[in-house]
């Protein structure tokens, strides 16, 4: 039978789908609410005109890596580009995990760590954050060493909680665990603190970044992996040769030449975050959690009810099916107008 051709653990998986919903305000995917400026769009179109479509892309994506190197102040030989940071998670699990080897992931955290670990033939062990979504670092370290974990994945700031792990805690993990420690800094720009400067010091540290959030470019699929020379050379062995296409590389070059623009976009998003959080804090019977990202996790008495009512008003937010987040919704920061409509609608739903 043809079913027998597939991996055993794939049977429990569901393909990633995005439901086709009828909405006008989209606050469900942690995207930037800002569109790229007309000036940048013009530069992009000009650059695309120069792409040689008959040729394969640069397999090392050298130009974008060099520009990213300037952006983060790390040597370009320590940077590898990916088709979104999603692909980089897949490449890491592909390079490091042998059959049945384990990764450690937090709950809640980004679900793709577990998915890619399991499709690579590995296993995912979950460590629960406490009721306020804080991490007991000492217990985590004991569990990592007891379970012989190969890779620890942590998103910092955490998606979906918006919480962060301070540098001292990350250093404690790095100093006490020999597994690869992947710090996924997809939302780092909204927080302002990074661990990337420590890649030379810690041989087991890998940092992930993306252009999908602060750079308002989820469509182009461009992410970066940053680590020491030994790690990067090993990980590259598991990379598809032409993983970042030429159009994405061209767009990335334009984007990363506009660092001031990126910084001012982040400031705009942070201002809207402040507005949204203040408004949420003024609403009874809900519990917004502190956030350092471009979204807010909010606890409700009945999240399903609120989700459906919001959708009825053409506003889509992120709802969860797993038990831990049953009564939570994750709200992406929108524009001032979107945030105002969202708050007004939410108030009337909860009345
Ligand atoms: N890491 C985290 C924590 C995320 O939330 C996301 C996107 N939701 C990603 C990685 C993937 O980002 P991308 O593939 O767009 O770079």
mmCIF file of C-alpha atoms and ligand atoms in Angstrom:
data_model
loop_
_atom_site.group_PDB
_atom_site.id
_atom_site.type_symbol
_atom_site.label_atom_id
_atom_site.label_comp_id
_atom_site.label_asym_id
_atom_site.label_seq_id
_atom_site.Cartn_x
_atom_site.Cartn_y
_atom_site.Cartn_z
ATOM 1 C CA UNK A 1 0.000 0.000 0.000
ATOM 2 C CA UNK A 2 1.152 3.517 -0.824
ATOM 3 C CA UNK A 3 0.542 4.684 2.811
ATOM 4 C CA UNK A 4 3.448 2.498 3.851
ATOM 5 C CA UNK A 5 5.842 4.677 1.867
ATOM 6 C CA UNK A 6 5.544 7.550 4.308
ATOM 7 C CA UNK A 7 7.270 8.087 7.619
ATOM 8 C CA UNK A 8 5.379 6.672 10.590
ATOM 9 C CA UNK A 9 5.263 9.927 12.551
ATOM 10 C CA UNK A 10 4.005 11.904 9.545
ATOM 11 C CA UNK A 11 0.666 10.110 9.970
ATOM 12 C CA UNK A 12 -0.132 12.383 12.938
ATOM 13 C CA UNK A 13 0.689 15.564 11.051
ATOM 14 C CA UNK A 14 -1.657 17.929 9.306
ATOM 15 C CA UNK A 15 -0.437 19.941 6.299
ATOM 16 C CA UNK A 16 0.023 23.632 7.120
ATOM 17 C CA UNK A 17 -2.996 25.480 5.815
ATOM 18 C CA UNK A 18 -4.250 29.012 6.209
ATOM 19 C CA UNK A 19 -8.050 29.064 6.440
ATOM 20 C CA UNK A 20 -9.774 31.236 3.841
ATOM 21 C CA UNK A 21 -11.607 33.694 6.057
ATOM 22 C CA UNK A 22 -13.695 36.690 5.160
ATOM 23 C CA UNK A 23 -11.988 39.634 6.893
ATOM 24 C CA UNK A 24 -11.088 43.271 6.425
ATOM 25 C CA UNK A 25 -8.666 43.666 9.315
ATOM 26 C CA UNK A 26 -5.872 41.091 9.573
ATOM 27 C CA UNK A 27 -4.303 40.829 13.023
ATOM 28 C CA UNK A 28 -3.508 37.108 13.058
ATOM 29 C CA UNK A 29 -0.028 36.503 11.626
ATOM 30 C CA UNK A 30 2.382 38.930 13.341
ATOM 31 C CA UNK A 31 3.008 40.695 10.059
ATOM 32 C CA UNK A 32 3.925 44.371 9.831
ATOM 33 C CA UNK A 33 0.933 46.622 9.185
ATOM 34 C CA UNK A 34 3.205 48.921 7.163
ATOM 35 C CA UNK A 35 3.498 48.574 3.416
ATOM 36 C CA UNK A 36 6.896 49.277 1.862
ATOM 37 C CA UNK A 37 7.182 52.936 0.840
ATOM 38 C CA UNK A 38 6.716 54.004 -2.826
ATOM 39 C CA UNK A 39 10.405 55.020 -2.888
ATOM 40 C CA UNK A 40 11.509 51.506 -1.845
ATOM 41 C CA UNK A 41 8.996 49.893 -4.209
ATOM 42 C CA UNK A 42 10.478 51.882 -7.080
ATOM 43 C CA UNK A 43 14.000 50.753 -6.188
ATOM 44 C CA UNK A 44 12.732 47.149 -5.973
ATOM 45 C CA UNK A 45 11.155 47.276 -9.448
ATOM 46 C CA UNK A 46 14.343 48.722 -10.877
ATOM 47 C CA UNK A 47 16.375 45.943 -9.244
ATOM 48 C CA UNK A 48 14.010 43.216 -10.476
ATOM 49 C CA UNK A 49 14.469 44.497 -14.020
ATOM 50 C CA UNK A 50 18.149 43.629 -13.710
ATOM 51 C CA UNK A 51 17.613 40.050 -12.490
ATOM 52 C CA UNK A 52 18.956 37.465 -14.951
ATOM 53 C CA UNK A 53 16.022 35.070 -14.966
ATOM 54 C CA UNK A 54 17.806 32.477 -17.117
ATOM 55 C CA UNK A 55 20.544 32.060 -14.487
ATOM 56 C CA UNK A 56 20.534 30.261 -11.148
ATOM 57 C CA UNK A 57 20.695 32.477 -8.060
ATOM 58 C CA UNK A 58 23.916 33.033 -6.099
ATOM 59 C CA UNK A 59 23.934 29.932 -3.840
ATOM 60 C CA UNK A 60 25.688 31.837 -1.046
ATOM 61 C CA UNK A 61 23.433 34.932 -1.372
ATOM 62 C CA UNK A 62 26.626 36.886 -0.798
ATOM 63 C CA UNK A 63 25.337 40.406 -1.344
ATOM 64 C CA UNK A 64 22.409 40.124 1.052
ATOM 65 C CA UNK A 65 24.595 38.386 3.636
ATOM 66 C CA UNK A 66 27.143 41.227 3.359
ATOM 67 C CA UNK A 67 24.412 43.817 3.876
ATOM 68 C CA UNK A 68 22.946 41.853 6.790
ATOM 69 C CA UNK A 69 26.434 41.662 8.241
ATOM 70 C CA UNK A 70 26.533 45.469 8.315
ATOM 71 C CA UNK A 71 23.047 45.641 9.818
ATOM 72 C CA UNK A 72 23.940 43.389 12.783
ATOM 73 C CA UNK A 73 27.681 44.048 13.089
ATOM 74 C CA UNK A 74 28.747 40.419 12.599
ATOM 75 C CA UNK A 75 31.267 39.100 10.064
ATOM 76 C CA UNK A 76 29.574 38.011 6.820
ATOM 77 C CA UNK A 77 31.255 34.605 6.893
ATOM 78 C CA UNK A 78 29.161 33.855 9.981
ATOM 79 C CA UNK A 79 25.864 34.491 8.192
ATOM 80 C CA UNK A 80 23.806 32.171 5.986
ATOM 81 C CA UNK A 81 20.582 33.154 4.226
ATOM 82 C CA UNK A 82 17.455 31.023 4.072
ATOM 83 C CA UNK A 83 14.100 30.912 2.331
ATOM 84 C CA UNK A 84 12.532 32.458 5.426
ATOM 85 C CA UNK A 85 13.815 31.519 8.870
ATOM 86 C CA UNK A 86 11.362 28.626 8.615
ATOM 87 C CA UNK A 87 13.682 26.932 6.133
ATOM 88 C CA UNK A 88 16.640 27.561 8.423
ATOM 89 C CA UNK A 89 14.882 25.685 11.247
ATOM 90 C CA UNK A 90 14.379 22.800 8.831
ATOM 91 C CA UNK A 91 18.029 22.925 7.733
ATOM 92 C CA UNK A 92 19.241 22.898 11.368
ATOM 93 C CA UNK A 93 17.132 19.863 12.285
ATOM 94 C CA UNK A 94 18.223 18.162 9.045
ATOM 95 C CA UNK A 95 21.890 18.756 9.818
ATOM 96 C CA UNK A 96 21.920 17.869 13.517
ATOM 97 C CA UNK A 97 19.300 15.237 14.257
ATOM 98 C CA UNK A 98 19.809 11.526 13.783
ATOM 99 C CA UNK A 99 16.815 9.217 14.106
ATOM 100 C CA UNK A 100 15.055 9.494 17.506
ATOM 101 C CA UNK A 101 17.379 12.213 18.759
ATOM 102 C CA UNK A 102 15.647 14.886 20.782
ATOM 103 C CA UNK A 103 15.031 18.583 20.639
ATOM 104 C CA UNK A 104 13.710 20.640 23.534
ATOM 105 C CA UNK A 105 10.992 23.167 22.903
ATOM 106 C CA UNK A 106 9.065 25.372 25.314
ATOM 107 C CA UNK A 107 5.304 25.405 25.736
ATOM 108 C CA UNK A 108 4.012 27.646 24.464
ATOM 109 C CA UNK A 109 6.462 28.500 21.687
ATOM 110 C CA UNK A 110 6.629 28.496 17.874
ATOM 111 C CA UNK A 111 5.210 25.172 16.686
ATOM 112 C CA UNK A 112 7.507 24.642 13.714
ATOM 113 C CA UNK A 113 10.473 23.551 15.893
ATOM 114 C CA UNK A 114 8.576 20.384 16.817
ATOM 115 C CA UNK A 115 7.261 19.848 13.272
ATOM 116 C CA UNK A 116 10.669 20.022 11.617
ATOM 117 C CA UNK A 117 12.329 17.948 14.344
ATOM 118 C CA UNK A 118 9.772 15.198 13.869
ATOM 119 C CA UNK A 119 9.865 15.231 10.075
ATOM 120 C CA UNK A 120 13.640 14.903 10.371
ATOM 121 C CA UNK A 121 13.014 11.675 12.325
ATOM 122 C CA UNK A 122 13.719 13.209 15.732
ATOM 123 C CA UNK A 123 11.582 13.692 18.823
ATOM 124 C CA UNK A 124 10.417 16.836 20.579
ATOM 125 C CA UNK A 125 10.405 17.112 24.370
ATOM 126 C CA UNK A 126 8.350 19.970 25.753
ATOM 127 C CA UNK A 127 9.158 22.143 28.759
ATOM 128 C CA UNK A 128 6.261 24.120 30.232
ATOM 129 C CA UNK A 129 6.558 27.820 30.956
ATOM 130 C CA UNK A 130 4.859 28.866 34.224
ATOM 131 C CA UNK A 131 1.435 30.530 34.482
ATOM 132 C CA UNK A 132 2.941 33.930 33.689
ATOM 133 C CA UNK A 133 4.911 32.416 30.803
ATOM 134 C CA UNK A 134 8.235 32.733 32.608
ATOM 135 C CA UNK A 135 10.946 30.097 32.309
ATOM 136 C CA UNK A 136 12.487 28.224 35.241
ATOM 137 C CA UNK A 137 15.998 28.178 33.807
ATOM 138 C CA UNK A 138 17.542 25.813 36.378
ATOM 139 C CA UNK A 139 14.836 23.191 35.848
ATOM 140 C CA UNK A 140 15.182 23.544 32.094
ATOM 141 C CA UNK A 141 18.938 22.961 32.305
ATOM 142 C CA UNK A 142 18.406 19.802 34.430
ATOM 143 C CA UNK A 143 15.858 18.497 31.936
ATOM 144 C CA UNK A 144 18.094 19.221 28.939
ATOM 145 C CA UNK A 145 21.006 17.353 30.502
ATOM 146 C CA UNK A 146 18.824 14.507 31.796
ATOM 147 C CA UNK A 147 17.114 13.920 28.463
ATOM 148 C CA UNK A 148 20.306 14.173 26.366
ATOM 149 C CA UNK A 149 18.824 16.912 24.227
ATOM 150 C CA UNK A 150 20.560 17.673 20.925
ATOM 151 C CA UNK A 151 18.977 21.050 20.124
ATOM 152 C CA UNK A 152 17.184 23.605 22.275
ATOM 153 C CA UNK A 153 14.936 26.015 20.342
ATOM 154 C CA UNK A 154 13.702 29.213 21.998
ATOM 155 C CA UNK A 155 12.005 32.156 20.343
ATOM 156 C CA UNK A 156 13.074 35.386 22.011
ATOM 157 C CA UNK A 157 10.782 37.365 22.217
ATOM 158 C CA UNK A 158 8.533 34.345 22.515
ATOM 159 C CA UNK A 159 5.824 33.740 19.945
ATOM 160 C CA UNK A 160 3.000 33.631 21.176
ATOM 161 C CA UNK A 161 3.577 35.013 24.685
ATOM 162 C CA UNK A 162 5.547 38.169 23.804
ATOM 163 C CA UNK A 163 7.749 37.535 26.847
ATOM 164 C CA UNK A 164 11.568 37.570 26.764
ATOM 165 C CA UNK A 165 14.464 35.706 28.247
ATOM 166 C CA UNK A 166 17.178 38.004 29.606
ATOM 167 C CA UNK A 167 20.801 37.669 28.496
ATOM 168 C CA UNK A 168 21.935 36.321 31.906
ATOM 169 C CA UNK A 169 19.462 33.421 31.607
ATOM 170 C CA UNK A 170 20.634 32.626 28.081
ATOM 171 C CA UNK A 171 24.260 32.668 29.260
ATOM 172 C CA UNK A 172 23.348 30.308 32.099
ATOM 173 C CA UNK A 173 21.842 27.853 29.591
ATOM 174 C CA UNK A 174 24.832 28.175 27.249
ATOM 175 C CA UNK A 175 27.277 27.649 30.112
ATOM 176 C CA UNK A 176 25.500 24.588 31.483
ATOM 177 C CA UNK A 177 24.282 22.716 28.400
ATOM 178 C CA UNK A 178 26.278 21.209 25.569
ATOM 179 C CA UNK A 179 23.357 20.955 23.134
ATOM 180 C CA UNK A 180 22.998 23.399 20.242
ATOM 181 C CA UNK A 181 21.091 26.421 21.527
ATOM 182 C CA UNK A 182 19.012 28.088 18.808
ATOM 183 C CA UNK A 183 17.829 31.549 19.789
ATOM 184 C CA UNK A 184 15.162 32.540 17.284
ATOM 185 C CA UNK A 185 15.107 36.339 17.247
ATOM 186 C CA UNK A 186 12.326 36.783 14.681
ATOM 187 C CA UNK A 187 10.850 39.668 16.750
ATOM 188 C CA UNK A 188 14.116 41.023 18.148
ATOM 189 C CA UNK A 189 13.809 44.502 16.633
ATOM 190 C CA UNK A 190 10.675 45.179 18.693
ATOM 191 C CA UNK A 191 12.584 44.256 21.866
ATOM 192 C CA UNK A 192 15.987 45.779 21.153
ATOM 193 C CA UNK A 193 18.229 43.214 22.847
ATOM 194 C CA UNK A 194 20.044 40.448 20.975
ATOM 195 C CA UNK A 195 22.422 37.631 21.881
ATOM 196 C CA UNK A 196 24.014 37.618 18.421
ATOM 197 C CA UNK A 197 27.233 39.273 19.628
ATOM 198 C CA UNK A 198 27.936 36.103 21.658
ATOM 199 C CA UNK A 199 28.245 33.739 18.681
ATOM 200 C CA UNK A 200 32.052 33.946 18.746
ATOM 201 C CA UNK A 201 32.187 33.166 22.454
ATOM 202 C CA UNK A 202 29.789 30.191 22.636
ATOM 203 C CA UNK A 203 30.462 27.334 20.262
ATOM 204 C CA UNK A 204 26.902 25.949 20.621
ATOM 205 C CA UNK A 205 24.961 29.174 19.931
ATOM 206 C CA UNK A 206 22.937 29.682 16.738
ATOM 207 C CA UNK A 207 20.852 32.815 16.178
ATOM 208 C CA UNK A 208 17.967 33.121 13.695
ATOM 209 C CA UNK A 209 16.602 36.345 12.252
ATOM 210 C CA UNK A 210 14.010 37.225 9.605
ATOM 211 C CA UNK A 211 12.963 40.016 7.241
ATOM 212 C CA UNK A 212 9.307 38.992 7.704
ATOM 213 C CA UNK A 213 8.426 41.073 10.749
ATOM 214 C CA UNK A 214 10.260 44.356 11.454
ATOM 215 C CA UNK A 215 11.194 44.712 7.780
ATOM 216 C CA UNK A 216 7.630 44.318 6.562
ATOM 217 C CA UNK A 217 8.680 41.709 3.997
ATOM 218 C CA UNK A 218 7.019 38.405 4.869
ATOM 219 C CA UNK A 219 6.250 37.901 1.164
ATOM 220 C CA UNK A 220 9.859 37.654 0.023
ATOM 221 C CA UNK A 221 10.823 34.777 2.381
ATOM 222 C CA UNK A 222 14.227 35.838 3.628
ATOM 223 C CA UNK A 223 15.776 34.781 6.916
ATOM 224 C CA UNK A 224 19.282 34.561 8.343
ATOM 225 C CA UNK A 225 21.225 32.088 10.450
ATOM 226 C CA UNK A 226 24.175 33.450 12.399
ATOM 227 C CA UNK A 227 26.735 31.268 14.159
ATOM 228 C CA UNK A 228 30.464 30.470 14.448
ATOM 229 C CA UNK A 229 32.520 29.277 11.454
ATOM 230 C CA UNK A 230 32.580 25.607 12.416
ATOM 231 C CA UNK A 231 28.817 25.379 12.937
ATOM 232 C CA UNK A 232 27.996 27.307 9.784
ATOM 233 C CA UNK A 233 30.189 25.110 7.603
ATOM 234 C CA UNK A 234 28.562 21.960 8.995
ATOM 235 C CA UNK A 235 25.022 23.341 8.694
ATOM 236 C CA UNK A 236 25.654 24.444 5.095
ATOM 237 C CA UNK A 237 26.048 20.778 4.154
ATOM 238 C CA UNK A 238 22.290 20.376 4.701
ATOM 239 C CA UNK A 239 21.301 23.469 2.712
ATOM 240 C CA UNK A 240 19.603 23.159 -0.692
ATOM 241 C CA UNK A 241 22.054 24.740 -3.175
ATOM 242 C CA UNK A 242 19.898 27.596 -4.518
ATOM 243 C CA UNK A 243 17.565 28.067 -1.571
ATOM 244 C CA UNK A 244 17.148 31.850 -1.834
ATOM 245 C CA UNK A 245 15.844 32.817 -5.264
ATOM 246 C CA UNK A 246 17.252 35.746 -7.272
ATOM 247 C CA UNK A 247 14.145 37.938 -6.906
ATOM 248 C CA UNK A 248 14.266 37.586 -3.127
ATOM 249 C CA UNK A 249 17.993 38.331 -3.121
ATOM 250 C CA UNK A 250 17.402 41.460 -5.228
ATOM 251 C CA UNK A 251 14.577 42.625 -2.937
ATOM 252 C CA UNK A 252 16.661 41.850 0.134
ATOM 253 C CA UNK A 253 19.501 43.990 -1.216
ATOM 254 C CA UNK A 254 17.196 46.988 -1.581
ATOM 255 C CA UNK A 255 15.628 46.480 1.824
ATOM 256 C CA UNK A 256 18.883 46.052 3.699
ATOM 257 C CA UNK A 257 20.288 49.199 2.098
ATOM 258 C CA UNK A 258 17.513 51.141 3.869
ATOM 259 C CA UNK A 259 18.393 50.616 7.503
ATOM 260 C CA UNK A 260 17.086 54.044 8.622
ATOM 261 C CA UNK A 261 13.749 53.239 7.008
ATOM 262 C CA UNK A 262 13.624 49.899 8.852
ATOM 263 C CA UNK A 263 14.406 51.594 12.150
ATOM 264 C CA UNK A 264 11.716 54.223 11.681
ATOM 265 C CA UNK A 265 9.166 51.491 10.780
ATOM 266 C CA UNK A 266 10.002 49.656 14.007
ATOM 267 C CA UNK A 267 9.446 52.858 15.997
ATOM 268 C CA UNK A 268 6.051 53.313 14.340
ATOM 269 C CA UNK A 269 5.051 49.745 15.216
ATOM 270 C CA UNK A 270 6.245 50.194 18.809
ATOM 271 C CA UNK A 271 4.114 53.341 19.134
ATOM 272 C CA UNK A 272 1.061 51.425 17.917
ATOM 273 C CA UNK A 273 1.890 48.592 20.303
ATOM 274 C CA UNK A 274 1.839 51.041 23.188
ATOM 275 C CA UNK A 275 -1.532 52.365 22.080
ATOM 276 C CA UNK A 276 -2.996 48.858 21.738
ATOM 277 C CA UNK A 277 -1.622 47.638 25.077
ATOM 278 C CA UNK A 278 -2.907 50.722 26.928
ATOM 279 C CA UNK A 279 -6.333 50.254 25.428
ATOM 280 C CA UNK A 280 -6.392 46.532 26.259
ATOM 281 C CA UNK A 281 -5.322 47.262 29.836
ATOM 282 C CA UNK A 282 -8.403 49.449 30.216
ATOM 283 C CA UNK A 283 -10.836 46.635 29.398
ATOM 284 C CA UNK A 284 -12.346 44.551 32.231
ATOM 285 C CA UNK A 285 -12.447 40.740 32.303
ATOM 286 C CA UNK A 286 -9.492 40.212 29.952
ATOM 287 C CA UNK A 287 -5.801 39.685 30.722
ATOM 288 C CA UNK A 288 -3.263 41.121 28.290
ATOM 289 C CA UNK A 289 0.279 39.829 28.939
ATOM 290 C CA UNK A 290 3.314 42.116 28.799
ATOM 291 C CA UNK A 291 4.837 42.087 25.312
ATOM 292 C CA UNK A 292 8.161 42.903 23.687
ATOM 293 C CA UNK A 293 7.032 41.873 20.189
ATOM 294 C CA UNK A 294 4.550 43.183 17.577
ATOM 295 C CA UNK A 295 1.642 41.236 19.073
ATOM 296 C CA UNK A 296 -0.122 40.824 22.397
ATOM 297 C CA UNK A 297 -1.354 37.596 23.973
ATOM 298 C CA UNK A 298 -4.647 38.129 25.767
ATOM 299 C CA UNK A 299 -6.475 35.801 28.154
ATOM 300 C CA UNK A 300 -10.305 35.675 27.898
ATOM 301 C CA UNK A 301 -13.076 33.893 29.756
ATOM 302 C CA UNK A 302 -14.233 32.372 26.468
ATOM 303 C CA UNK A 303 -11.719 32.998 23.659
ATOM 304 C CA UNK A 304 -13.680 30.994 21.048
ATOM 305 C CA UNK A 305 -16.730 33.180 21.556
ATOM 306 C CA UNK A 306 -14.686 36.388 21.179
ATOM 307 C CA UNK A 307 -12.793 35.013 18.155
ATOM 308 C CA UNK A 308 -16.035 34.180 16.332
ATOM 309 C CA UNK A 309 -17.624 37.517 17.179
ATOM 310 C CA UNK A 310 -14.538 39.384 15.944
ATOM 311 C CA UNK A 311 -14.605 37.381 12.735
ATOM 312 C CA UNK A 312 -18.295 38.230 12.366
ATOM 313 C CA UNK A 313 -17.090 41.834 12.361
ATOM 314 C CA UNK A 314 -14.449 40.974 9.714
ATOM 315 C CA UNK A 315 -11.510 41.101 12.127
ATOM 316 C CA UNK A 316 -9.231 38.069 12.223
ATOM 317 C CA UNK A 317 -6.914 37.363 15.171
ATOM 318 C CA UNK A 318 -5.050 34.187 16.132
ATOM 319 C CA UNK A 319 -7.005 31.529 17.973
ATOM 320 C CA UNK A 320 -5.428 28.347 19.368
ATOM 321 C CA UNK A 321 -6.642 24.790 19.462
ATOM 322 C CA UNK A 322 -4.136 23.405 21.975
ATOM 323 C CA UNK A 323 -5.176 23.120 25.635
ATOM 324 C CA UNK A 324 -2.565 25.418 27.121
ATOM 325 C CA UNK A 325 -3.811 28.361 25.028
ATOM 326 C CA UNK A 326 -7.481 27.419 24.898
ATOM 327 C CA UNK A 327 -8.694 30.744 26.279
ATOM 328 C CA UNK A 328 -6.122 33.010 24.693
ATOM 329 C CA UNK A 329 -6.078 35.082 21.537
ATOM 330 C CA UNK A 330 -2.951 36.587 19.986
ATOM 331 C CA UNK A 331 -3.512 40.044 18.533
ATOM 332 C CA UNK A 332 -0.991 41.473 16.058
ATOM 333 C CA UNK A 333 -0.410 45.211 16.379
ATOM 334 C CA UNK A 334 -2.224 46.948 13.515
ATOM 335 C CA UNK A 335 -2.331 50.519 12.255
ATOM 336 C CA UNK A 336 -3.924 53.134 14.555
ATOM 337 C CA UNK A 337 -7.155 52.908 12.585
ATOM 338 C CA UNK A 338 -7.211 49.092 12.727
ATOM 339 C CA UNK A 339 -6.374 49.077 16.422
ATOM 340 C CA UNK A 340 -9.153 51.554 17.175
ATOM 341 C CA UNK A 341 -11.733 49.502 15.262
ATOM 342 C CA UNK A 342 -10.499 46.335 16.967
ATOM 343 C CA UNK A 343 -10.746 47.852 20.465
ATOM 344 C CA UNK A 344 -14.175 49.324 19.813
ATOM 345 C CA UNK A 345 -15.445 45.988 18.488
ATOM 346 C CA UNK A 346 -13.910 44.063 21.368
ATOM 347 C CA UNK A 347 -15.511 46.383 23.921
ATOM 348 C CA UNK A 348 -18.925 45.877 22.367
ATOM 349 C CA UNK A 349 -18.463 42.076 22.268
ATOM 350 C CA UNK A 350 -17.523 41.966 25.942
ATOM 351 C CA UNK A 351 -20.308 44.288 27.091
HETATM 352 N N1 LIG B 1 10.266 32.059 14.179
HETATM 353 C C1 LIG B 1 9.222 32.571 14.829
HETATM 354 C C2 LIG B 1 9.285 32.679 16.303
HETATM 355 C C3 LIG B 1 8.081 32.995 14.123
HETATM 356 O O1 LIG B 1 7.032 33.479 14.777
HETATM 357 C C4 LIG B 1 8.072 32.874 12.708
HETATM 358 C C5 LIG B 1 6.908 33.303 11.860
HETATM 359 N N2 LIG B 1 5.689 33.315 12.395
HETATM 360 C C6 LIG B 1 9.180 32.321 12.097
HETATM 361 C C7 LIG B 1 10.264 31.935 12.844
HETATM 362 C C8 LIG B 1 9.233 32.113 10.623
HETATM 363 O O2 LIG B 1 9.474 33.291 9.987
HETATM 364 P P1 LIG B 1 9.853 33.372 8.451
HETATM 365 O O3 LIG B 1 9.889 31.983 7.911
HETATM 366 O O4 LIG B 1 8.807 34.215 7.837
HETATM 367 O O5 LIG B 1 11.204 34.015 8.423
#
